[in-house]
Coordinates of C-alpha atoms and ligand atoms in Angstrom, one line a residue:
M1 CA 272.4 95.9 101.3
Q2 CA 269.0 97.7 101.7
R3 CA 266.5 98.7 99.0
V4 CA 264.1 101.6 99.1
T5 CA 261.4 101.8 96.5
G6 CA 260.2 105.0 94.8
V7 CA 259.2 105.8 91.2
G8 CA 261.7 105.1 88.4
A9 CA 261.8 108.4 86.6
S10 CA 264.7 107.8 84.2
P11 CA 266.1 104.4 83.3
G12 CA 269.6 103.0 83.9
V13 CA 271.6 101.8 86.9
V14 CA 274.5 103.8 88.4
A15 CA 276.4 103.7 91.6
G16 CA 278.6 106.1 93.5
R17 CA 279.2 107.9 96.8
A18 CA 276.1 109.8 97.9
V19 CA 276.0 113.6 98.2
V20 CA 273.0 114.6 100.2
L21 CA 271.4 117.9 99.4
I22 CA 268.7 119.5 101.5
Q23 CA 267.0 122.2 99.5
R24 CA 263.8 122.9 101.2
E25 CA 264.7 125.7 103.5
Q26 CA 263.4 125.5 107.0
V27 CA 264.1 128.5 109.1
L28 CA 264.7 127.2 112.6
R29 CA 263.5 129.2 115.6
Y30 CA 265.5 128.9 118.8
R31 CA 265.8 130.9 121.9
V32 CA 268.9 133.0 122.1
P33 CA 270.6 133.1 125.6
A34 CA 270.7 136.6 127.1
A35 CA 274.4 136.7 126.9
R36 CA 274.3 136.3 123.2
L37 CA 271.5 138.7 122.3
E38 CA 273.8 141.6 121.4
A39 CA 275.9 139.4 119.2
E40 CA 272.8 138.1 117.4
I41 CA 271.7 141.7 116.8
A42 CA 275.1 142.6 115.5
K43 CA 274.8 139.7 113.0
L44 CA 271.8 141.5 111.5
E45 CA 273.7 144.7 111.0
A46 CA 276.7 142.8 109.5
S47 CA 274.3 141.0 107.1
R48 CA 272.7 144.3 106.1
H49 CA 276.1 145.8 105.4
L50 CA 277.3 142.8 103.3
S51 CA 273.9 142.7 101.4
H52 CA 274.3 146.4 100.7
Q53 CA 277.7 145.8 99.2
Q54 CA 276.6 142.9 97.1
L55 CA 273.5 144.6 95.8
S56 CA 275.4 147.7 94.8
E57 CA 277.9 145.6 92.9
I58 CA 275.1 143.7 91.2
R59 CA 273.4 147.0 90.3
S60 CA 276.5 148.5 88.8
S61 CA 277.5 145.4 86.8
V62 CA 273.9 145.1 85.4
G63 CA 274.0 148.8 84.6
R64 CA 277.3 148.4 82.7
K65 CA 276.1 145.4 80.7
H66 CA 272.4 146.1 80.2
G67 CA 271.7 149.8 80.9
A68 CA 270.4 151.9 83.7
D69 CA 266.8 150.8 83.4
L70 CA 267.5 147.2 84.4
A71 CA 269.9 148.2 87.0
S72 CA 267.2 150.3 88.7
M73 CA 265.4 147.0 89.5
F74 CA 267.8 146.7 92.5
D75 CA 267.0 150.1 93.8
A76 CA 263.9 148.9 95.6
Q77 CA 265.9 146.2 97.4
L78 CA 268.6 148.7 98.4
L79 CA 265.8 151.0 99.7
M80 CA 264.3 148.2 101.7
L81 CA 267.6 147.5 103.4
D82 CA 267.4 150.9 104.9
D83 CA 263.7 150.9 105.7
R84 CA 263.1 151.6 109.3
K85 CA 260.2 149.1 109.5
L86 CA 262.2 146.2 108.3
L87 CA 265.6 145.4 109.8
P88 CA 265.2 147.6 112.9
R89 CA 261.9 145.9 113.5
A90 CA 263.7 142.5 113.2
A91 CA 266.4 143.7 115.7
E92 CA 263.6 144.7 118.1
M93 CA 262.0 141.2 117.7
V94 CA 265.3 139.5 118.5
R95 CA 265.7 141.7 121.6
E96 CA 262.2 141.4 122.9
Q97 CA 261.3 137.9 122.0
R98 CA 264.9 136.5 122.3
V99 CA 264.6 134.7 118.9
N100 CA 267.4 134.1 116.4
A101 CA 268.1 136.6 113.7
A102 CA 267.1 134.3 110.7
W103 CA 263.7 133.7 112.3
A104 CA 263.1 137.4 112.9
I105 CA 264.1 138.3 109.3
Q106 CA 261.7 135.7 107.9
R107 CA 258.8 137.0 110.1
V108 CA 259.3 140.6 109.4
F109 CA 259.6 140.0 105.6
D110 CA 256.6 137.6 105.6
E111 CA 254.5 140.3 107.2
F112 CA 255.7 142.9 104.9
G113 CA 255.2 140.6 101.8
A114 CA 251.6 139.9 102.9
V115 CA 250.7 143.5 102.5
F116 CA 251.3 143.2 98.7
D117 CA 248.9 140.3 98.3
D118 CA 245.8 142.5 98.2
I119 CA 247.2 145.2 96.0
A120 CA 245.4 145.7 92.7
D121 CA 248.3 147.3 90.9
E122 CA 250.2 144.5 89.1
Y123 CA 253.5 146.3 89.2
L124 CA 253.4 146.8 92.9
R125 CA 252.2 143.3 93.5
E126 CA 255.2 142.0 91.7
R127 CA 257.5 143.6 94.2
K128 CA 256.8 140.6 96.5
G129 CA 259.4 138.7 94.6
D130 CA 262.0 141.4 95.5
I131 CA 261.0 141.0 99.1
A132 CA 261.6 137.3 99.1
D133 CA 264.8 137.7 97.2
L134 CA 266.1 140.2 99.7
A135 CA 265.0 138.1 102.7
G136 CA 266.9 135.1 101.2
R137 CA 270.0 137.2 100.7
L138 CA 269.9 138.6 104.3
K139 CA 269.5 135.1 105.7
M140 CA 272.4 133.8 103.6
N141 CA 274.6 136.7 104.7
L142 CA 274.0 135.9 108.4
R143 CA 276.4 133.1 107.7
P144 CA 279.0 134.7 105.4
G145 CA 281.0 132.3 103.3
S146 CA 278.2 129.9 102.8
A147 CA 277.8 128.8 99.2
S148 CA 274.7 128.1 97.1
A149 CA 273.7 124.5 96.1
V150 CA 275.0 124.9 92.6
D151 CA 278.4 126.2 93.8
L152 CA 278.7 123.2 96.1
L153 CA 277.7 120.7 93.4
R154 CA 280.4 122.1 91.2
E155 CA 283.1 121.0 93.6
L156 CA 282.1 117.3 93.5
D157 CA 284.3 114.4 92.7
E158 CA 283.6 112.3 89.7
A159 CA 281.1 109.5 90.1
S160 CA 278.9 110.9 92.8
V161 CA 275.2 110.2 93.2
L162 CA 272.9 113.0 94.3
V163 CA 270.3 112.3 97.0
A164 CA 268.1 115.4 97.5
D165 CA 264.9 116.3 99.2
E166 CA 263.8 118.1 96.0
L167 CA 265.7 119.2 92.9
P168 CA 264.1 122.1 91.1
P169 CA 264.6 122.0 87.4
S170 CA 266.6 125.3 87.4
I171 CA 269.2 123.7 89.7
A172 CA 269.1 120.4 87.8
A173 CA 269.8 122.3 84.6
Q174 CA 273.1 123.7 86.1
I175 CA 274.5 120.5 87.4
D176 CA 277.5 118.9 85.7
W177 CA 276.1 115.5 84.9
S178 CA 279.4 114.2 83.8
K179 CA 280.3 114.2 87.5
V180 CA 277.0 113.4 89.0
R181 CA 275.9 110.0 87.7
G182 CA 272.3 109.9 88.8
F183 CA 270.0 111.2 91.4
A184 CA 267.3 110.2 93.9
T185 CA 264.8 112.6 95.4
D186 CA 262.3 112.5 98.2
A187 CA 259.8 114.5 96.2
G188 CA 258.6 114.2 92.7
S189 CA 256.8 112.0 90.2
R190 CA 257.5 110.8 86.7
T191 CA 256.1 113.9 85.1
Y192 CA 257.8 116.4 87.4
H193 CA 260.0 118.6 85.1
T194 CA 263.2 117.4 86.7
A195 CA 262.3 113.8 85.9
I196 CA 261.6 114.8 82.3
L197 CA 264.9 116.6 82.2
A198 CA 266.7 113.5 83.6
R199 CA 265.2 111.3 80.8
S200 CA 266.3 113.8 78.2
L201 CA 269.9 113.9 79.6
G202 CA 270.0 110.1 80.0
V203 CA 270.6 110.4 83.7
P204 CA 269.2 107.5 85.8
A205 CA 266.8 108.8 88.5
V206 CA 264.4 107.6 91.1
V207 CA 262.0 110.0 92.6
G208 CA 259.2 110.0 95.2
L209 CA 261.3 108.3 97.8
Q210 CA 259.7 110.3 100.6
E211 CA 262.5 110.2 103.2
A212 CA 265.8 109.1 101.5
T213 CA 267.6 112.2 102.6
R214 CA 267.0 111.2 106.2
F215 CA 268.6 107.8 106.2
V216 CA 271.3 108.1 103.5
Q217 CA 274.6 109.2 105.0
P218 CA 276.8 111.6 102.9
G219 CA 279.6 109.5 101.4
Q220 CA 277.7 106.2 101.7
L221 CA 278.0 103.9 98.6
V222 CA 274.6 103.8 96.9
A223 CA 273.1 102.7 93.6
I224 CA 270.2 104.1 91.7
D225 CA 268.2 101.7 89.7
G226 CA 265.9 103.8 87.4
D227 CA 264.5 100.7 85.8
S228 CA 263.1 99.2 89.0
G229 CA 262.6 102.5 90.8
E230 CA 264.9 101.6 93.6
L231 CA 267.6 103.3 95.7
V232 CA 270.0 100.6 96.9
L233 CA 272.2 101.4 100.0
D234 CA 275.5 99.5 100.2
P235 CA 274.8 97.7 96.9
S236 CA 276.0 94.1 96.3
E237 CA 278.8 93.3 93.8
E238 CA 276.2 92.2 91.3
T239 CA 274.4 95.6 91.4
L240 CA 277.7 97.3 91.1
A241 CA 278.6 95.2 88.0
R242 CA 275.2 96.2 86.4
A243 CA 276.1 99.8 87.1
R244 CA 279.5 99.5 85.5
R245 CA 277.9 97.9 82.4
H246 CA 275.5 100.9 82.2
V247 CA 278.3 103.4 82.2
D248 CA 280.2 101.4 79.5
D249 CA 277.0 101.2 77.3
A250 CA 276.3 104.9 77.6
A251 CA 278.3 105.6 74.4
P252 CA 277.5 108.7 72.5
V253 CA 274.6 108.4 70.0
S254 CA 276.6 109.6 67.0
G255 CA 278.1 106.9 64.9
R256 CA 275.5 104.4 65.7
Q257 CA 273.0 103.3 63.2
G258 CA 269.7 105.2 63.5
E259 CA 266.1 103.9 63.7
P260 CA 263.9 104.1 60.6
S261 CA 262.2 107.5 60.2
G262 CA 259.0 108.7 58.5
P263 CA 255.5 108.1 59.7
A264 CA 254.7 105.0 61.7
V265 CA 252.0 102.9 60.2
T266 CA 249.6 100.5 62.0
A267 CA 249.0 97.0 60.7
D268 CA 245.9 98.2 58.8
G269 CA 247.7 101.1 57.2
V270 CA 246.8 104.1 59.4
R271 CA 249.6 106.6 59.5
I272 CA 250.6 107.8 63.0
K273 CA 252.9 110.8 63.4
L274 CA 255.5 110.4 66.1
D275 CA 257.3 113.6 67.0
A276 CA 259.8 114.2 69.8
N277 CA 259.6 116.3 73.0
I278 CA 262.9 118.0 73.7
E279 CA 264.5 120.4 76.1
F280 CA 267.9 121.2 74.6
Q281 CA 269.1 121.8 71.1
D282 CA 271.5 118.8 71.5
D283 CA 268.5 116.6 71.8
L284 CA 267.8 117.1 68.1
A285 CA 270.4 114.4 67.4
A286 CA 268.6 112.0 69.7
A287 CA 265.2 112.9 68.1
R288 CA 266.5 112.3 64.6
Y289 CA 268.3 109.1 65.7
A290 CA 265.1 107.8 67.2
G291 CA 263.3 108.4 63.9
A292 CA 261.1 111.4 65.0
E293 CA 259.3 113.1 62.2
G294 CA 259.6 116.5 63.8
I295 CA 259.7 118.2 67.1
G296 CA 256.2 118.3 68.6
L297 CA 257.2 120.1 71.8
Y298 CA 260.4 122.1 72.4
R299 CA 260.2 123.4 76.0
S300 CA 261.8 126.7 75.4
E301 CA 261.9 127.8 79.0
F302 CA 264.9 125.6 79.4
L303 CA 266.8 128.3 77.5
L304 CA 266.4 130.5 80.5
M305 CA 267.7 128.0 83.0
G306 CA 271.3 128.3 81.9
G307 CA 274.4 126.4 82.6
V308 CA 273.9 123.1 80.8
R309 CA 275.4 121.8 77.6
S310 CA 276.7 123.8 74.7
W311 CA 274.1 126.5 74.6
G312 CA 273.3 127.1 78.2
E313 CA 274.7 130.6 78.1
A314 CA 271.9 131.6 75.7
S315 CA 269.7 134.2 77.3
A316 CA 266.4 135.7 76.6
D317 CA 268.2 138.0 74.2
E318 CA 266.3 138.2 70.9
D319 CA 269.3 137.5 68.6
A320 CA 270.6 134.6 70.7
Q321 CA 267.1 133.0 70.6
Y322 CA 266.8 133.7 66.9
G323 CA 270.1 131.8 66.3
I324 CA 268.9 128.8 68.4
Y325 CA 265.5 128.6 66.8
K326 CA 267.0 128.9 63.3
R327 CA 269.5 126.1 63.9
M328 CA 266.7 123.9 65.2
V329 CA 264.4 124.3 62.2
E330 CA 267.4 123.8 59.9
G331 CA 268.6 120.8 61.8
M332 CA 265.2 119.1 61.8
A333 CA 264.2 119.9 58.2
P334 CA 262.1 118.8 56.4
G335 CA 260.2 118.0 59.7
A336 CA 258.5 120.8 61.6
V337 CA 259.7 122.2 64.9
T338 CA 257.0 123.2 67.4
I339 CA 258.4 125.8 69.8
R340 CA 256.4 126.3 72.9
T341 CA 256.7 129.8 74.2
F342 CA 258.2 130.1 77.7
D343 CA 256.2 128.1 80.2
L344 CA 257.6 129.6 83.4
D345 CA 256.0 129.3 86.8
Q346 CA 258.0 131.7 88.8
E347 CA 255.3 133.5 90.6
G348 CA 253.2 130.5 91.8
G349 CA 249.4 130.7 92.2
G350 CA 248.7 129.8 88.6
M351 CA 250.5 132.8 87.1
R352 CA 252.3 130.7 84.5
G353 CA 252.7 130.0 80.8
L354 CA 250.8 132.3 78.4
R355 CA 249.3 134.2 81.3
L356 CA 252.7 135.2 82.6
S357 CA 253.9 136.0 79.1
L358 CA 250.9 138.4 78.6
L359 CA 251.6 140.0 82.0
K360 CA 255.2 140.6 81.1
P361 CA 254.9 141.4 77.4
E362 CA 258.5 142.6 76.8
P363 CA 260.3 139.2 77.1
F364 CA 257.3 137.6 75.3
R365 CA 257.6 140.1 72.4
R366 CA 261.3 139.4 72.1
Q367 CA 260.6 135.7 71.9
L368 CA 257.9 136.2 69.3
R369 CA 260.2 138.3 67.2
A370 CA 262.9 135.7 67.4
L371 CA 260.4 133.0 66.4
L372 CA 259.0 134.9 63.5
R373 CA 262.5 135.7 62.2
A374 CA 263.5 132.1 62.5
S375 CA 260.4 130.9 60.7
R376 CA 261.9 132.2 57.5
H377 CA 264.4 129.4 57.6
G378 CA 262.1 126.3 57.8
A379 CA 259.0 124.8 59.1
L380 CA 258.3 126.4 62.5
R381 CA 255.1 126.2 64.6
V382 CA 254.4 128.5 67.6
M383 CA 252.6 127.0 70.5
F384 CA 251.2 128.7 73.6
P385 CA 251.3 126.9 76.9
F386 CA 248.7 127.0 79.7
V387 CA 245.9 128.6 77.6
S388 CA 242.8 128.9 79.7
A389 CA 240.6 131.3 77.8
V390 CA 240.0 132.4 74.2
E391 CA 240.8 136.0 75.2
E392 CA 244.4 135.0 76.0
L393 CA 244.8 133.3 72.7
R394 CA 243.3 136.3 70.8
E395 CA 245.7 138.7 72.6
A396 CA 248.7 136.5 71.9
R397 CA 247.7 136.2 68.2
R398 CA 247.2 140.0 68.0
M399 CA 250.8 140.4 69.2
V400 CA 252.0 137.9 66.6
R401 CA 250.3 139.9 63.9
E402 CA 251.7 143.2 65.2
I403 CA 255.2 141.8 65.3
A404 CA 254.9 140.2 61.8
S405 CA 254.0 143.6 60.4
D406 CA 257.0 145.3 62.2
L407 CA 259.2 142.6 60.6
A408 CA 257.5 143.2 57.2
I409 CA 256.2 139.6 57.0
D410 CA 253.1 139.7 54.8
E411 CA 249.9 137.8 55.5
A412 CA 250.6 135.0 53.1
D413 CA 254.0 134.3 54.8
L414 CA 252.5 134.6 58.2
R415 CA 249.9 131.9 57.3
R416 CA 252.8 129.5 56.8
V417 CA 253.6 129.8 60.5
P418 CA 250.9 127.7 62.4
V419 CA 250.0 129.1 65.8
G420 CA 248.5 126.6 68.2
A421 CA 247.3 126.2 71.8
M422 CA 248.2 123.7 74.4
I423 CA 245.1 122.1 76.0
E424 CA 246.3 121.4 79.5
V425 CA 243.9 123.3 81.7
P426 CA 240.5 121.7 82.2
A427 CA 238.8 125.0 81.2
A428 CA 240.6 124.8 77.8
A429 CA 239.5 121.2 77.3
Y430 CA 235.9 122.1 78.1
T431 CA 236.0 125.0 75.6
A432 CA 238.2 123.2 73.0
D433 CA 235.6 123.9 70.4
L434 CA 235.8 127.6 71.0
I435 CA 239.6 127.6 71.1
A436 CA 239.8 125.5 68.0
R437 CA 238.1 128.3 66.0
E438 CA 241.0 130.5 66.7
A439 CA 244.0 128.2 66.7
D440 CA 245.8 126.5 63.8
F441 CA 246.4 123.3 65.8
L442 CA 245.8 121.9 69.3
T443 CA 248.2 119.9 71.5
I444 CA 246.9 118.1 74.5
G445 CA 249.3 118.4 77.4
T446 CA 248.2 115.6 79.6
N447 CA 250.9 116.1 82.3
D448 CA 249.2 119.3 83.4
L449 CA 245.7 118.3 82.4
I450 CA 245.8 115.3 84.7
Q451 CA 247.1 117.3 87.7
Y452 CA 244.5 120.1 87.3
C453 CA 241.6 117.8 86.4
L454 CA 242.2 115.3 89.2
A455 CA 243.4 117.9 91.7
V456 CA 246.8 116.2 92.2
D457 CA 250.1 118.1 92.4
R458 CA 252.4 116.1 90.1
S459 CA 255.5 117.1 92.2
D460 CA 254.0 116.0 95.5
A461 CA 255.0 112.5 96.5
R462 CA 252.1 112.2 99.0
V463 CA 249.5 112.3 96.2
S464 CA 251.4 111.1 93.2
G465 CA 249.7 107.8 93.5
L466 CA 246.4 109.5 92.6
Y467 CA 248.0 110.9 89.4
E468 CA 246.3 108.6 87.0
P469 CA 246.3 109.0 83.2
L470 CA 243.6 106.3 82.9
H471 CA 241.0 108.1 85.0
P472 CA 237.8 108.1 83.0
A473 CA 237.7 111.9 83.3
I474 CA 241.0 112.2 81.5
L475 CA 240.0 109.9 78.7
R476 CA 236.7 111.8 78.2
M477 CA 238.5 115.1 78.0
I478 CA 240.9 113.7 75.4
V479 CA 238.0 112.5 73.3
M480 CA 236.3 115.9 73.7
V481 CA 239.4 117.8 72.5
R482 CA 239.9 115.4 69.6
R483 CA 236.3 115.9 68.4
A484 CA 236.6 119.7 68.7
A485 CA 239.7 119.7 66.5
K486 CA 238.2 117.3 64.0
R487 CA 235.0 119.4 63.6
R488 CA 237.1 122.4 62.9
G489 CA 239.5 120.5 60.6
I490 CA 242.7 121.3 62.5
P491 CA 245.4 118.9 63.6
V492 CA 245.5 117.7 67.2
S493 CA 248.3 115.9 68.9
L494 CA 249.1 114.7 72.4
C495 CA 252.5 115.5 74.0
G496 CA 252.1 114.3 77.6
E497 CA 254.2 111.6 79.1
M498 CA 251.3 109.1 79.0
A499 CA 252.0 108.6 75.2
S500 CA 255.4 107.0 76.0
D501 CA 253.6 104.0 77.6
P502 CA 253.0 101.7 74.7
V503 CA 249.8 100.2 76.1
V504 CA 248.3 103.7 76.8
L505 CA 249.5 104.8 73.3
A506 CA 247.5 102.0 71.8
L507 CA 244.5 103.1 73.7
L508 CA 245.0 106.7 72.5
V509 CA 245.1 105.5 68.9
G510 CA 241.9 103.7 69.6
L511 CA 240.4 107.0 70.9
G512 CA 241.2 108.4 67.4
L513 CA 244.4 110.3 67.9
T514 CA 247.0 110.0 65.2
E515 CA 249.7 112.5 66.2
F516 CA 251.9 112.2 69.3
S517 CA 255.0 113.8 70.7
M518 CA 257.1 111.9 73.2
T519 CA 260.5 111.6 74.7
P520 CA 262.8 110.5 71.9
A521 CA 263.8 107.3 73.7
A522 CA 260.2 106.0 73.5
I523 CA 259.8 106.5 69.8
P524 CA 261.4 103.3 68.4
L525 CA 259.3 101.0 70.6
A526 CA 256.1 102.9 69.8
R527 CA 256.8 102.6 66.1
R528 CA 257.4 98.8 66.3
L529 CA 254.3 98.2 68.4
L530 CA 252.0 100.3 66.2
Q531 CA 253.1 98.2 63.2
E532 CA 251.7 95.2 65.0
M533 CA 248.4 96.6 65.9
R534 CA 245.2 97.2 63.9
S535 CA 243.6 100.6 64.5
D536 CA 240.0 99.1 64.0
E537 CA 240.7 96.6 66.8
L538 CA 242.1 99.4 69.0
K539 CA 238.9 101.5 68.3
S540 CA 236.7 98.7 69.6
I541 CA 238.8 98.3 72.7
A542 CA 238.7 102.0 73.3
R543 CA 234.9 102.0 72.9
R544 CA 234.6 99.4 75.6
V545 CA 237.1 101.3 77.8
L546 CA 235.0 104.5 77.6
R547 CA 232.1 102.7 79.2
L548 CA 234.1 101.5 82.2
A549 CA 233.8 103.3 85.6
T550 CA 237.1 102.7 87.4
I551 CA 240.8 102.8 86.7
E552 CA 241.2 99.3 87.8
E553 CA 238.6 98.0 85.3
I554 CA 240.2 100.0 82.5
E555 CA 243.6 98.6 83.3
R556 CA 242.3 95.1 83.3
E557 CA 240.6 95.6 80.0
L558 CA 243.8 96.9 78.5
E559 CA 245.9 94.1 80.0
R560 CA 243.5 91.5 78.5
N561 CA 243.5 93.1 75.1
I562 CA 246.8 94.8 74.4
V563 CA 249.8 92.6 74.9
V564 CA 253.1 94.4 74.5
G565 CA 255.5 91.6 73.6
Q566 CA 259.1 91.5 72.8
R567 CA 260.0 91.5 69.1
S568 CA 261.2 88.0 68.1
Ligands
PEP601 C1 252.1 118.7 79.6 O1 251.6 119.5 80.4 O2 251.5 117.7 79.3 C2 253.3 119.1 78.8 C3 253.7 118.3 77.8 O3 254.0 120.1 79.2 P1 254.9 120.2 80.5 O4 255.2 118.8 80.9 O5 256.2 120.8 80.0 O6 254.2 121.0 81.5
MG602 MG1 252.3 121.5 80.7

């Protein structure tokens, strides 16, 4: 038995045969022997031919289903396939430098893609995505018959455990978790989206293991202990017995007695609102069961990731979205449902969240239309992610008004749909007073705020140790945002993962916050602990904490003063 320690990202213990997945693509460069040069060049032509066929099929099927406009998206890729500067240039490179075809494709397409970086025209700049897409297809077709990661994972036996270098949320969302019992990844931290997804699905996970994929053999028996943050190779009988108990206990939520609901109250009578963060409509049951008052964050971009649970097939289509949002507000009534508009990060470089939505107004408009239509059926709040300037918020609100008028929603009805901003970029925290003037509510997203304020990528295992919610800068920013909201008289909540840690939650109450949104599983404990604490005592602890200079001093102060005990 051997144990490797990472970061426990989702609780529970499971065991099974390891499936090892290497996602991060490395294009190898190797020297092709002279005798094989012509065969290597012929592979390029075969890949071009196969890619042409596939793209033509995709174009006509998209055309049939969605019309000629969308189908024309693929014209550019088809044209590039025949461009004399691309594949013929790669063939030349193979011949002259005697490198392998995959390497040559990557080089030629990288050079071509770089030309687009400096182009001012947004539409043209976006073509870079097409270039990468096509390069990926050509490389895949150099080895015809190779399947994608999701295809491979579909074929798995029951009771496997996935060990991957990294697991992007779009892939995690398509895995059949009834077959894969848990996962361990080299990359990642607790707040990486895949970790959040794992908690929401109840799938035990350990992340940040650095090199697990190097030493775990495919087929090896391993256990994942999400409680202790360990990956156990060749586990003992005792560990296997714990894993069996976990599987037996993972009975469906329905039919069990739920937790108390309504606001949580501190020992001195301060009401604390506990909402749930969710990713899937099915999570509504878990949120209600946990006693959440409402949904404080629905990560709507999970709608676009497909393949998981009952409504994975839902697309960005307006009517499908309307149906989903309507069922959510009805299912959570009388509590409010806060729907965050798509927070996608497909382009990299900070083009994400509301910025991306404003850049691509059509899908955004469809989402806003679906939201406003659904708002007629219950308490719905619209929240914009990644706001970094007042201009963005103004533009988004202008679109909301325009769509409301198209839908014949009058001003009085529109006022019943609060529109808020997430404060998760330091620029927004510093200008929270300005943003508060134009928002109906603020929500502090500490997962991103921490990474951008402390300059730590939350998905990068090498620096995840520096990702510190208790850094004095973070605590000051939270206070700043709370004050800005209070002066303006608008509600402010906090929906980052840090609120699920009971000790940190107590500190946040001491800092004056009274609304939180967290993963449903954390709500019952939070409610119980708050009942035992006095907010005036928490305030004086928080005042002392705000004067401390280091994380270590802050942790010590909290440890001394806030004891999270077991309920007797
Ligand atoms: C956050 O950034 O704190 C947040 C809740 O949003 P997400 O984790 O989805 O980025
Ligand atoms: Mg965020």
